[in-house]
PDB file of C-alpha atoms in Angstrom:
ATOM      1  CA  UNK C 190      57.279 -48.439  -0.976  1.00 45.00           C
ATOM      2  CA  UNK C 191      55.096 -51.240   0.071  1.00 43.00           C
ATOM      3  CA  UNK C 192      53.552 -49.511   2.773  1.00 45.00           C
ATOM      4  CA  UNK C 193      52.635 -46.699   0.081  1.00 40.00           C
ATOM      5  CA  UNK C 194      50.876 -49.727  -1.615  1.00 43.00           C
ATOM      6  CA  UNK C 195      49.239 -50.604   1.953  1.00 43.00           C
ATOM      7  CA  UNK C 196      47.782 -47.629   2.756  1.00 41.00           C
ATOM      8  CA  UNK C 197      43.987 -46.579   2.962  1.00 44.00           C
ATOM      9  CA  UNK C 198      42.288 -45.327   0.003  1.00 45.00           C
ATOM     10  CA  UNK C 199      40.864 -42.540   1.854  1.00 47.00           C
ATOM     11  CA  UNK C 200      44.114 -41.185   2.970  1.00 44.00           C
ATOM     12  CA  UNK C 201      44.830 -37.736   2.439  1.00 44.00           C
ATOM     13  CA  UNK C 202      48.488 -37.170   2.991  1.00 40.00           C
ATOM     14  CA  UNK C 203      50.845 -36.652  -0.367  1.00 46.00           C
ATOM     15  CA  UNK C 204      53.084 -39.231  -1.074  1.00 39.00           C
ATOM     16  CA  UNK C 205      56.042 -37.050  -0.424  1.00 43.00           C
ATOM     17  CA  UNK C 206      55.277 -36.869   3.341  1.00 42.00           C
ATOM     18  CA  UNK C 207      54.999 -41.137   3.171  1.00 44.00           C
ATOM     19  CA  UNK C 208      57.842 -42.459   5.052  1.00 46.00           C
ATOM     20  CA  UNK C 209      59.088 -46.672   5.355  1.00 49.00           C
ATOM     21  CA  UNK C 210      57.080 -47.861   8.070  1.00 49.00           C
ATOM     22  CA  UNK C 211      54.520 -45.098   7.856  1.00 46.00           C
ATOM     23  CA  UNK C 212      51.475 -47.568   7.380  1.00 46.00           C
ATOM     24  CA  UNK C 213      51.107 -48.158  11.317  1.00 47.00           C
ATOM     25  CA  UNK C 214      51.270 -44.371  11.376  1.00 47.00           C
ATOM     26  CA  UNK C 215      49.580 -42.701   8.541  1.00 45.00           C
ATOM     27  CA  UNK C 216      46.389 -41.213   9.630  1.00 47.00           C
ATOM     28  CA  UNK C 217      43.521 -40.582   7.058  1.00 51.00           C
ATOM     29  CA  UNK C 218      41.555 -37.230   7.208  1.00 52.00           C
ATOM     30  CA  UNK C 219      38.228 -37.987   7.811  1.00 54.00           C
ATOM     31  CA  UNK C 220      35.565 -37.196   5.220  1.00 56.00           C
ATOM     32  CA  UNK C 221      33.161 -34.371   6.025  1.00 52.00           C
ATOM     33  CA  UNK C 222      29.880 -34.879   7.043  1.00 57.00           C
ATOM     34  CA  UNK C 223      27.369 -33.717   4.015  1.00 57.00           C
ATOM     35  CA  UNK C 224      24.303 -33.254   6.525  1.00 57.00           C
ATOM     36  CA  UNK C 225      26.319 -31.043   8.748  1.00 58.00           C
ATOM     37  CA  UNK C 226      27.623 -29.209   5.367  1.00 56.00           C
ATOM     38  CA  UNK C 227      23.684 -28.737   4.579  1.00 57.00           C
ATOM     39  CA  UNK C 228      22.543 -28.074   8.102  1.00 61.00           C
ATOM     40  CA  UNK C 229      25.187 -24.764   7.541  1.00 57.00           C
ATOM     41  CA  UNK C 230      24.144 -23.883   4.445  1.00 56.00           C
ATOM     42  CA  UNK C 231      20.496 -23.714   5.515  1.00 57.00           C
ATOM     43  CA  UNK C 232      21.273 -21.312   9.043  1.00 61.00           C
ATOM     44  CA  UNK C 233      23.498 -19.109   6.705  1.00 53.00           C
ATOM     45  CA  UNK C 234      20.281 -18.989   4.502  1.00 56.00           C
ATOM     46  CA  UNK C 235      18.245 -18.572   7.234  1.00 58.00           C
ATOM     47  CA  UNK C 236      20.028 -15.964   8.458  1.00 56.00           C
ATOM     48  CA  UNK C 237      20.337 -14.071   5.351  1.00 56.00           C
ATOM     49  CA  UNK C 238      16.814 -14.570   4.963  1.00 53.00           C
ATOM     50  CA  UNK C 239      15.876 -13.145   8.368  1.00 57.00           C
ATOM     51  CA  UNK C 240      18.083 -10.021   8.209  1.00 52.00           C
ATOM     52  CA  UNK C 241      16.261  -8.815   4.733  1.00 53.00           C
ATOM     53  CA  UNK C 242      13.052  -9.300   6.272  1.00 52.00           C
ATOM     54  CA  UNK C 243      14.310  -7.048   9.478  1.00 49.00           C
ATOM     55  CA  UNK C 244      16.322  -4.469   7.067  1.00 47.00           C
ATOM     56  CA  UNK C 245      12.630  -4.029   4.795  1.00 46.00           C
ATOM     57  CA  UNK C 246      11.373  -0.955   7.159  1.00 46.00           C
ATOM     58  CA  UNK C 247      14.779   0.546   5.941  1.00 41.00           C
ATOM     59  CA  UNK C 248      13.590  -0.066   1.841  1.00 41.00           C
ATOM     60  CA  UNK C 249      10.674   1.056   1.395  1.00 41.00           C
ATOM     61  CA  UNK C 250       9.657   3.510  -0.501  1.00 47.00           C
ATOM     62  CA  UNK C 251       6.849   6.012   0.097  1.00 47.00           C
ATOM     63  CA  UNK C 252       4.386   7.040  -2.528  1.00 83.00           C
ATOM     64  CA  UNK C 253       0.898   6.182  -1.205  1.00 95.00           C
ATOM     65  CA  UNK C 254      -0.271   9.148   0.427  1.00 96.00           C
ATOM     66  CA  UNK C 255      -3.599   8.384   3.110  1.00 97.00           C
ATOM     67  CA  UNK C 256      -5.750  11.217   3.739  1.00 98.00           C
ATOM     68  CA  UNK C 257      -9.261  11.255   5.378  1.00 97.00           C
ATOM     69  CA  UNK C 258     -11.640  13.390   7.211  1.00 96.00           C
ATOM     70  CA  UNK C 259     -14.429  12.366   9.783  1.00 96.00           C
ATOM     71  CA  UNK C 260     -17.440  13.983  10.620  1.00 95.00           C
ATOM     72  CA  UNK C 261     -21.082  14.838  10.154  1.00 95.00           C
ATOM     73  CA  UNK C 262     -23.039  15.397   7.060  1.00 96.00           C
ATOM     74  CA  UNK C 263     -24.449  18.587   6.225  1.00 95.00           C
ATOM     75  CA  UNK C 264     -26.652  17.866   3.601  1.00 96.00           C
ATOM     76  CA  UNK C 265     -27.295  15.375   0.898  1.00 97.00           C
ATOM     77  CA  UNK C 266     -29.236  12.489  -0.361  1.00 96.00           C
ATOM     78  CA  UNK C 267     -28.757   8.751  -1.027  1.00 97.00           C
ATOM     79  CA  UNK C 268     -30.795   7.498  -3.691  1.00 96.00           C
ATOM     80  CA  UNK C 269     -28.775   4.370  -4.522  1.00 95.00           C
ATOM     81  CA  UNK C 270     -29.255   3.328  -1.033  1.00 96.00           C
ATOM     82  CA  UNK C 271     -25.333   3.079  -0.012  1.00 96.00           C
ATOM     83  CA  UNK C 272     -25.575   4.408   3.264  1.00 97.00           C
ATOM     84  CA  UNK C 273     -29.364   3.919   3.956  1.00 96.00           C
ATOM     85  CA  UNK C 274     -32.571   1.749   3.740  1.00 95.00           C
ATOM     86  CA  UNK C 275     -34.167   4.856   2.754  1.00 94.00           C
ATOM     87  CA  UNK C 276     -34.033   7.470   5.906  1.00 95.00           C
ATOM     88  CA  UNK C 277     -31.901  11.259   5.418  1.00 96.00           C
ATOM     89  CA  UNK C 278     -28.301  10.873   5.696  1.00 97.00           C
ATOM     90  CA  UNK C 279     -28.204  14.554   7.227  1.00 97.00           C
ATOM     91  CA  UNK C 280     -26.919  14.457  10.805  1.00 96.00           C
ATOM     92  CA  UNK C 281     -25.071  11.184  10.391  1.00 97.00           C
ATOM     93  CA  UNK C 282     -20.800  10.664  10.920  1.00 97.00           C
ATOM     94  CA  UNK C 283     -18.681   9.808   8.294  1.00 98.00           C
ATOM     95  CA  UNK C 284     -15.378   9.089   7.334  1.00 98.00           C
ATOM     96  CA  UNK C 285     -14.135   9.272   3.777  1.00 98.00           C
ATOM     97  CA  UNK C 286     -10.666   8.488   3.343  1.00 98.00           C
ATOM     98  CA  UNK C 287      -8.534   8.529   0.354  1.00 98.00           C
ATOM     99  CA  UNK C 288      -5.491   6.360  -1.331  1.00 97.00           C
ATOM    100  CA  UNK C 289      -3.592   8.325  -3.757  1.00 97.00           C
ATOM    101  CA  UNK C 290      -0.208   6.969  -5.393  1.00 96.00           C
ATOM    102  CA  UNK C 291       1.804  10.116  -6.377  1.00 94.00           C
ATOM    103  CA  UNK C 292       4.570   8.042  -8.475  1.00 92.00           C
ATOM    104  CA  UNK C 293       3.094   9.161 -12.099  1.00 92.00           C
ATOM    105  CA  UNK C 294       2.042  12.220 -10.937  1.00 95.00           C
ATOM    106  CA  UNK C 295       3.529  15.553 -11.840  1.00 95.00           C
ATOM    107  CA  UNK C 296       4.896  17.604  -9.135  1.00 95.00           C
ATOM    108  CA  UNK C 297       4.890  21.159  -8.901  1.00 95.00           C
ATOM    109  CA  UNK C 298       6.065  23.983  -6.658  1.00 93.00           C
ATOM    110  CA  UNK C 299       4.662  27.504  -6.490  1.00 91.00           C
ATOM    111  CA  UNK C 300       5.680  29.318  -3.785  1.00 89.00           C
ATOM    112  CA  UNK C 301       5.237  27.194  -0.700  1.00 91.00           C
ATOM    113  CA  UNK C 302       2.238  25.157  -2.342  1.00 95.00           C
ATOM    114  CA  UNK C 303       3.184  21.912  -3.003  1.00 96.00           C
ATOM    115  CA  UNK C 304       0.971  19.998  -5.756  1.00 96.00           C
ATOM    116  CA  UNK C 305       0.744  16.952  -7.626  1.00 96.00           C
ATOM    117  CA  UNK C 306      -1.641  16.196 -10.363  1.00 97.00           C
ATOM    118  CA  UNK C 307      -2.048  14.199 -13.955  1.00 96.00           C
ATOM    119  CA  UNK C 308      -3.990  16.769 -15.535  1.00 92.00           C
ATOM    120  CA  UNK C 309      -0.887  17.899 -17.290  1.00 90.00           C
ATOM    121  CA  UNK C 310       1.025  14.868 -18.274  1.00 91.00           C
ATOM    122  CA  UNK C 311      -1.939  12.450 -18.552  1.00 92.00           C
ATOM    123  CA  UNK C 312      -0.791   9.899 -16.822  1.00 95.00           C
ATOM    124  CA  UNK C 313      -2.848   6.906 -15.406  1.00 95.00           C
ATOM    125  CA  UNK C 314      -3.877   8.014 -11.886  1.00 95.00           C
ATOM    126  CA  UNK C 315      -3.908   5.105  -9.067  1.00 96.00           C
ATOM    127  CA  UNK C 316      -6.668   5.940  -6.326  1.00 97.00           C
ATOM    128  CA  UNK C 317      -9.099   4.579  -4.129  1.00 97.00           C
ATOM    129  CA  UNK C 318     -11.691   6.241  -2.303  1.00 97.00           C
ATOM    130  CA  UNK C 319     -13.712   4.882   1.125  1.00 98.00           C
ATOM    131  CA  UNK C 320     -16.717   6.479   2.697  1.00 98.00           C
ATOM    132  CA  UNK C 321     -17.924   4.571   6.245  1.00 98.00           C
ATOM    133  CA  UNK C 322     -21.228   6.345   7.936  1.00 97.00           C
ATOM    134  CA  UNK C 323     -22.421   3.562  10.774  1.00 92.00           C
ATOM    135  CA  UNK C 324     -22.617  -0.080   9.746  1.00 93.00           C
ATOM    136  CA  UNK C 325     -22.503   0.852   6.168  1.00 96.00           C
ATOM    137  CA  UNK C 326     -19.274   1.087   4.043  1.00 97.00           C
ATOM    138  CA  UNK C 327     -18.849   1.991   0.446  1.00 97.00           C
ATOM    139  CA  UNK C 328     -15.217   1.498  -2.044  1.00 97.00           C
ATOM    140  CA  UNK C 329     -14.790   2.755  -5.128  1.00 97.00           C
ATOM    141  CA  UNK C 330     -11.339   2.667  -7.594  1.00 96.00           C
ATOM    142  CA  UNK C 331     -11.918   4.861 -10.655  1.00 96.00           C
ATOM    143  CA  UNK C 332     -10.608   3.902 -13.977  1.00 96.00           C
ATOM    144  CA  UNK C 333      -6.869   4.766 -14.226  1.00 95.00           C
ATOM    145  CA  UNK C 334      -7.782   7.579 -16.779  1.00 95.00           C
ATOM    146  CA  UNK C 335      -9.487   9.252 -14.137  1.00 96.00           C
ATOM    147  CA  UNK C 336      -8.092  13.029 -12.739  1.00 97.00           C
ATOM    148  CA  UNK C 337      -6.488  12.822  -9.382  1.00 97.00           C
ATOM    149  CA  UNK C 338      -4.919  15.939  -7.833  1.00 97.00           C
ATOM    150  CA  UNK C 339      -2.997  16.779  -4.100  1.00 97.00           C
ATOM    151  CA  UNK C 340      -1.917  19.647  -2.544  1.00 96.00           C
ATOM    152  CA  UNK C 341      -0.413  20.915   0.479  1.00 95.00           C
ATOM    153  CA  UNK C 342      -0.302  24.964   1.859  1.00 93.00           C
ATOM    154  CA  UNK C 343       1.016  25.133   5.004  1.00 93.00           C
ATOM    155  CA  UNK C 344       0.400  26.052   7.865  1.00 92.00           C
ATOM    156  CA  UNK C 345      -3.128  24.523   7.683  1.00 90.00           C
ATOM    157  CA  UNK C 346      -4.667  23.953   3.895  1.00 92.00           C
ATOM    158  CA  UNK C 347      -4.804  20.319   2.433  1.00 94.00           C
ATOM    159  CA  UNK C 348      -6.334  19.159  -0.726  1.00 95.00           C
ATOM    160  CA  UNK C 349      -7.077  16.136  -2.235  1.00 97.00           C
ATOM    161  CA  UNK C 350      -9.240  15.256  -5.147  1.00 97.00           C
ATOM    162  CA  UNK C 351     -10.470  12.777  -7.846  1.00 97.00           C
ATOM    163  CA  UNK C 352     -12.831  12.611 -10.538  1.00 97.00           C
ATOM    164  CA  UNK C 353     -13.821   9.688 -13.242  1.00 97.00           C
ATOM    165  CA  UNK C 354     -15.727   6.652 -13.769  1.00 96.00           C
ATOM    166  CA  UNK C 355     -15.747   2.723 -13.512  1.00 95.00           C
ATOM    167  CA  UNK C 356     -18.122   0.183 -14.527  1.00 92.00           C
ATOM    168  CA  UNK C 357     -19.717  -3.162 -13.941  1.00 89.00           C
ATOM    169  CA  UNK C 358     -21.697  -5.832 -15.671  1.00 87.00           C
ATOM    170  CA  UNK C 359     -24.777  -3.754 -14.512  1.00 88.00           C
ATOM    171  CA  UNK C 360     -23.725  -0.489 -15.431  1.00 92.00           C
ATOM    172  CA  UNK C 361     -22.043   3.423 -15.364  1.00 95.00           C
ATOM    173  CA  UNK C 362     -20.758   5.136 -12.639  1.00 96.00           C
ATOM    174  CA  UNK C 363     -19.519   8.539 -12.501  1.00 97.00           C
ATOM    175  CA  UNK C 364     -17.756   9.580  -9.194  1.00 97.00           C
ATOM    176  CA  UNK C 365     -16.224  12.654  -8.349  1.00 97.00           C
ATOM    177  CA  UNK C 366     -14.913  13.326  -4.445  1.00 97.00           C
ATOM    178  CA  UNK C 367     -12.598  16.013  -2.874  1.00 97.00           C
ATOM    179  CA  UNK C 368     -11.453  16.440   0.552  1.00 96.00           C
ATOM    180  CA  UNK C 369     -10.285  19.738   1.727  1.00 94.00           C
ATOM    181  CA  UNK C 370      -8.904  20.835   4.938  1.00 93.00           C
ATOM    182  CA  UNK C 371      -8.995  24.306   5.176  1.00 89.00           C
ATOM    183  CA  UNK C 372      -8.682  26.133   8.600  1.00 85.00           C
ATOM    184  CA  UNK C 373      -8.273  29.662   7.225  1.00 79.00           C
ATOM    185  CA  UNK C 374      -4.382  29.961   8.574  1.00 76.00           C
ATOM    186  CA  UNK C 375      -5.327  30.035  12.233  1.00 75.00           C
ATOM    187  CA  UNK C 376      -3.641  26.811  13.378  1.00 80.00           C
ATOM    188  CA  UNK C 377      -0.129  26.204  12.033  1.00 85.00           C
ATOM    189  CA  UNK C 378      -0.381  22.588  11.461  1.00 91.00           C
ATOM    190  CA  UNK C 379       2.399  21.595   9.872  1.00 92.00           C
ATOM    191  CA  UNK C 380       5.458  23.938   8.468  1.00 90.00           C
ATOM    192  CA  UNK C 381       6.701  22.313   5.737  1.00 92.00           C
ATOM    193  CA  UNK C 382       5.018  21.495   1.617  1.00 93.00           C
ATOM    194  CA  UNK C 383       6.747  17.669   2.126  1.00 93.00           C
ATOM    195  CA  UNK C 384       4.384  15.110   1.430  1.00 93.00           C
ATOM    196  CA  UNK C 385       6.034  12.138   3.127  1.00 91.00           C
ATOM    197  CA  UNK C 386       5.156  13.708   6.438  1.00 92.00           C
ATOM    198  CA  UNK C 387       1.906  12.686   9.445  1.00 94.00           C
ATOM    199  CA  UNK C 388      -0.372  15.717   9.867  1.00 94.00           C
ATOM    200  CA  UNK C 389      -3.144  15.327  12.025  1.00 93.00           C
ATOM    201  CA  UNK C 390      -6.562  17.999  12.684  1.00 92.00           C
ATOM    202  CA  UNK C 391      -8.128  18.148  15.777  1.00 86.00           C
ATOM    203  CA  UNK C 392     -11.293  20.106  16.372  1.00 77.00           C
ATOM    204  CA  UNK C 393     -10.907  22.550  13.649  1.00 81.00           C
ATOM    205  CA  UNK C 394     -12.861  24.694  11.805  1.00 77.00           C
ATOM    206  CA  UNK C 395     -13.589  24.678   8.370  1.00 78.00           C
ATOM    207  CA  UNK C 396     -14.567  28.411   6.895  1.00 74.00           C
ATOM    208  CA  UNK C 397     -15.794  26.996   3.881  1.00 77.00           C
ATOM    209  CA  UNK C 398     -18.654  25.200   5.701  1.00 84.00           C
ATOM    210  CA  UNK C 399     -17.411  21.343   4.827  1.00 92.00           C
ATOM    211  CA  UNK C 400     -14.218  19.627   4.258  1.00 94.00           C
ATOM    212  CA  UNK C 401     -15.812  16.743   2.478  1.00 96.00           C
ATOM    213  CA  UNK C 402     -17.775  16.160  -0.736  1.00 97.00           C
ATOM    214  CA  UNK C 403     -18.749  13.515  -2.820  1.00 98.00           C
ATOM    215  CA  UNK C 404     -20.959  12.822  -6.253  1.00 98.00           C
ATOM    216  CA  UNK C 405     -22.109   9.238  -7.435  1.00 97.00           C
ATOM    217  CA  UNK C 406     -24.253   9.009 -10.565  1.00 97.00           C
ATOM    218  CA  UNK C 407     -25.036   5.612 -11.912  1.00 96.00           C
ATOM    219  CA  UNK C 408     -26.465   4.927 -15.077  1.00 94.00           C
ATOM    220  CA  UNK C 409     -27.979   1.662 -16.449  1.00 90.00           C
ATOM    221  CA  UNK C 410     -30.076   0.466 -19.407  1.00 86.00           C
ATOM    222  CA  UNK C 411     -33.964  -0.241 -18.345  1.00 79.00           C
ATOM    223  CA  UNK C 412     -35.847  -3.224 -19.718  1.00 76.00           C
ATOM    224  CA  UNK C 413     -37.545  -2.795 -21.737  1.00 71.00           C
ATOM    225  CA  UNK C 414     -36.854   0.886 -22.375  1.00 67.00           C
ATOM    226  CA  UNK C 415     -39.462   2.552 -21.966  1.00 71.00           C
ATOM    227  CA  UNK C 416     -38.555   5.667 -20.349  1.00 75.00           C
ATOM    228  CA  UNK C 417     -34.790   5.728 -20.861  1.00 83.00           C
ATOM    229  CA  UNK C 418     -31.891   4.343 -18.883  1.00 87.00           C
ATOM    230  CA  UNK C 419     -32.096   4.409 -15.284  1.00 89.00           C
ATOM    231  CA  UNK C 420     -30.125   6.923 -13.516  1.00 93.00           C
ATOM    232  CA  UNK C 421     -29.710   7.366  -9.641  1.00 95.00           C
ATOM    233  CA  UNK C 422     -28.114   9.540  -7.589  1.00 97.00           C
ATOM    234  CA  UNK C 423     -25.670   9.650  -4.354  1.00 97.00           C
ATOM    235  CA  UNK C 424     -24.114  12.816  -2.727  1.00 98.00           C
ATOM    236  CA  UNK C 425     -23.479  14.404   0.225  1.00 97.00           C
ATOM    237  CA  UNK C 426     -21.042  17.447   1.795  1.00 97.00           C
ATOM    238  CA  UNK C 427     -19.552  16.845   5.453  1.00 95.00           C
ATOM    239  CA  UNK C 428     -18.534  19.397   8.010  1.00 93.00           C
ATOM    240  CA  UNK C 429     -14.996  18.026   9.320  1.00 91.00           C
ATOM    241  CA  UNK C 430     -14.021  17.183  13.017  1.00 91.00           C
ATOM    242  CA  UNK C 431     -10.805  15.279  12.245  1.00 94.00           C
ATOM    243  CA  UNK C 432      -8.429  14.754   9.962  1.00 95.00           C
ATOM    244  CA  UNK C 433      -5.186  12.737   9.223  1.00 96.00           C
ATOM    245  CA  UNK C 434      -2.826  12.993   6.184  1.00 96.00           C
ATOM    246  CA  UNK C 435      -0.197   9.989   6.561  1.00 95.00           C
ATOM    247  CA  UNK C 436       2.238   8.161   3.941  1.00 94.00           C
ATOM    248  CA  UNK C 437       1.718   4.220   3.645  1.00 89.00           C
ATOM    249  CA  UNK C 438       5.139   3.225   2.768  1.00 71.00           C
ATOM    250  CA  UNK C 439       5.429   0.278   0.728  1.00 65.00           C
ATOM    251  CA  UNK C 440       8.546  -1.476  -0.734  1.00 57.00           C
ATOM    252  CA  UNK C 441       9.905  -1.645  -4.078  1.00 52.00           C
ATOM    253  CA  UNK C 442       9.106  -3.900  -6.475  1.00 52.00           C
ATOM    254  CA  UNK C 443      12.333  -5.282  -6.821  1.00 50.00           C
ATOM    255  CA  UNK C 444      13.442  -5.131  -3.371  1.00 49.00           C
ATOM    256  CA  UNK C 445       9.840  -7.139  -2.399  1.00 49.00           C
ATOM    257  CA  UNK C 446      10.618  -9.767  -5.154  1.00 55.00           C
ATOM    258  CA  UNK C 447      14.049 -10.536  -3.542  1.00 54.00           C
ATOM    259  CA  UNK C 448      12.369 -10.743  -0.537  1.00 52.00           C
ATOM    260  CA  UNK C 449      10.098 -13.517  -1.613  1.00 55.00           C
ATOM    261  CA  UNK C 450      12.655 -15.241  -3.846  1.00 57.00           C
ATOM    262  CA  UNK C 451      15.102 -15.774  -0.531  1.00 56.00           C
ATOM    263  CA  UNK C 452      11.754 -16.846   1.290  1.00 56.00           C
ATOM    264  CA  UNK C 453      10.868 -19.434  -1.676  1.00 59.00           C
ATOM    265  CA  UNK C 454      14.403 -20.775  -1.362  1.00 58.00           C
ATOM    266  CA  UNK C 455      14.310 -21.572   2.353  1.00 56.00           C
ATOM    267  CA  UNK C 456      10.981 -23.116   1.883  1.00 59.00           C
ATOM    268  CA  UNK C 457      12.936 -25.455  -0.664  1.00 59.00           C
ATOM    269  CA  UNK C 458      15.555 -26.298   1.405  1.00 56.00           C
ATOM    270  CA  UNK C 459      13.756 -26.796   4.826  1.00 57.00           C
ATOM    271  CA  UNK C 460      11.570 -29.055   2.923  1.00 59.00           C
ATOM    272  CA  UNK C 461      14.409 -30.932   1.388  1.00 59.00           C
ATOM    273  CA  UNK C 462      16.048 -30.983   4.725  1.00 57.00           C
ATOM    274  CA  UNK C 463      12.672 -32.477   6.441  1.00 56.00           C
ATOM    275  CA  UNK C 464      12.732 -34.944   3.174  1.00 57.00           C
ATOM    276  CA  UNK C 465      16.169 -36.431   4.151  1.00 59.00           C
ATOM    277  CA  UNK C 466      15.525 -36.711   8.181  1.00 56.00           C
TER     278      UNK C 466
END
């Protein structure tokens, strides 16, 4: 028993395997390294990390619908000076393009016209608009109690449209916008009423004479008030030469916060790790 009593304190083996004479042969398991237990840690992290970022194309989840139109304006005038210093508009390109989240939207089906719209259940509406003619670019994001309405008709009718108003420290505005491709049936398009689909326009004709319009009316106090508040006006309709209906797909909540979390925590520990070399 005295080479029991002998023996390292970092030995590992039981007692019962001790033997007389085992102190010139007991051999003591080794203690693992802690840096090489943290060095594996982080590349399992890293890995983890690394495979949700290359799985996210596979999570989203589409409900932002894009849809814009280029091409000339018709007719129309630009009193607040948005796309101007003062000359006609008429004759110039645009492009107005749309963001419309469908998620509180209600849906409806009637026949093979596919529609969404808050007019019905009144909920918030979350759109943007975008109008670009030359060097000149205007954005507006109406309130979220605006109207906001989509449909589709195949083989060749889209609609999308928005009305309502936001304000600044200056002022009212009132905007109302619509974008309709409608090529009369001639050119199947598309074949199906899904939204999450790419549907793109080339050279087509629009029998209703323009496939874009937008209203801007914006009111503000004069000083003093002498003749009333001041109220100017922008608007314009546009004949269409292209257009392109797409879904921006964008990830869950949830799914993006895990994302981030797992990228916080390698942060942490790569730092620590740096810390300790």
């Amino acid at each position: 028993m005295k080479c029991l009593s002998k023996m390292s304190a970092d030995t590992r083996i039981p007692l019962s395997w001790a033997a007389p004479g085992c102190m010139q042969t007991a051999i003591s398991r080794p203690r693992e390294n802690p840096t090489r237990q943290h060095n594996a840690f982080a590349r399992v992290l890293c890995s983890g990390v690394l495979a949700g970022m290359l799985a996210l194309p596979a999570m989203v989840h589409a409900t932002i619908i894009e849809f814009s139109v280029s091409g000339i304006v018709a007719k129309g005038e630009d009193h607040l000076l948005l796309f101007s210093t003062g000359e006609s508009i008429v004759g110039k390109p645009y492009t107005m393009k749309f963001l419309l989240d469908t998620s509180t939207l209600a849906e409806s089906q009637s026949g093979n016209i596919h529609g969404a719209s808050n007019s019905s259940n009144g909920a918030p509406a979350y759109f943007s608009g975008e109008i670009t003619m030359g060097s000149r670019r205007y954005n507006w994001t109406p309130d979220p109690t605006s109207h906001a309405s989509t449909y589709l008709r195949p083989p060749s009718n889209i609609l999308m449209l928005s009305s309502g108003g936001y304000s600044d420290s200056y002022g009212q505005y009132n905007v109302s916008s619509m974008l309709d491709v409608s090529t009369g049936g001639l050119t199947p398009y598309f074949d199906t009423a899904e939204f999450e689909q790419r549907i793109e326009f080339k050279d087509f004709f629009d029998p209703w004479g323009y496939s874009a319009e937008f209203q801007l009316t914006y009111t503000t106090p004069r000083y003093p008030d002498d003749h009333g508040p001041y109220v100017g006006k922008t608007n314009f309709v546009g004949t269409g030469t292209y257009a392109l209906w797409r879904v921006v797909e964008v990830p869950e909540p949830a799914q993006a916060g895990m994302l981030l979390a797992g990228a916080a925590l390698l942060a942490a520990v790569t730092g620590r790790q740096r810390r300790r070399a």
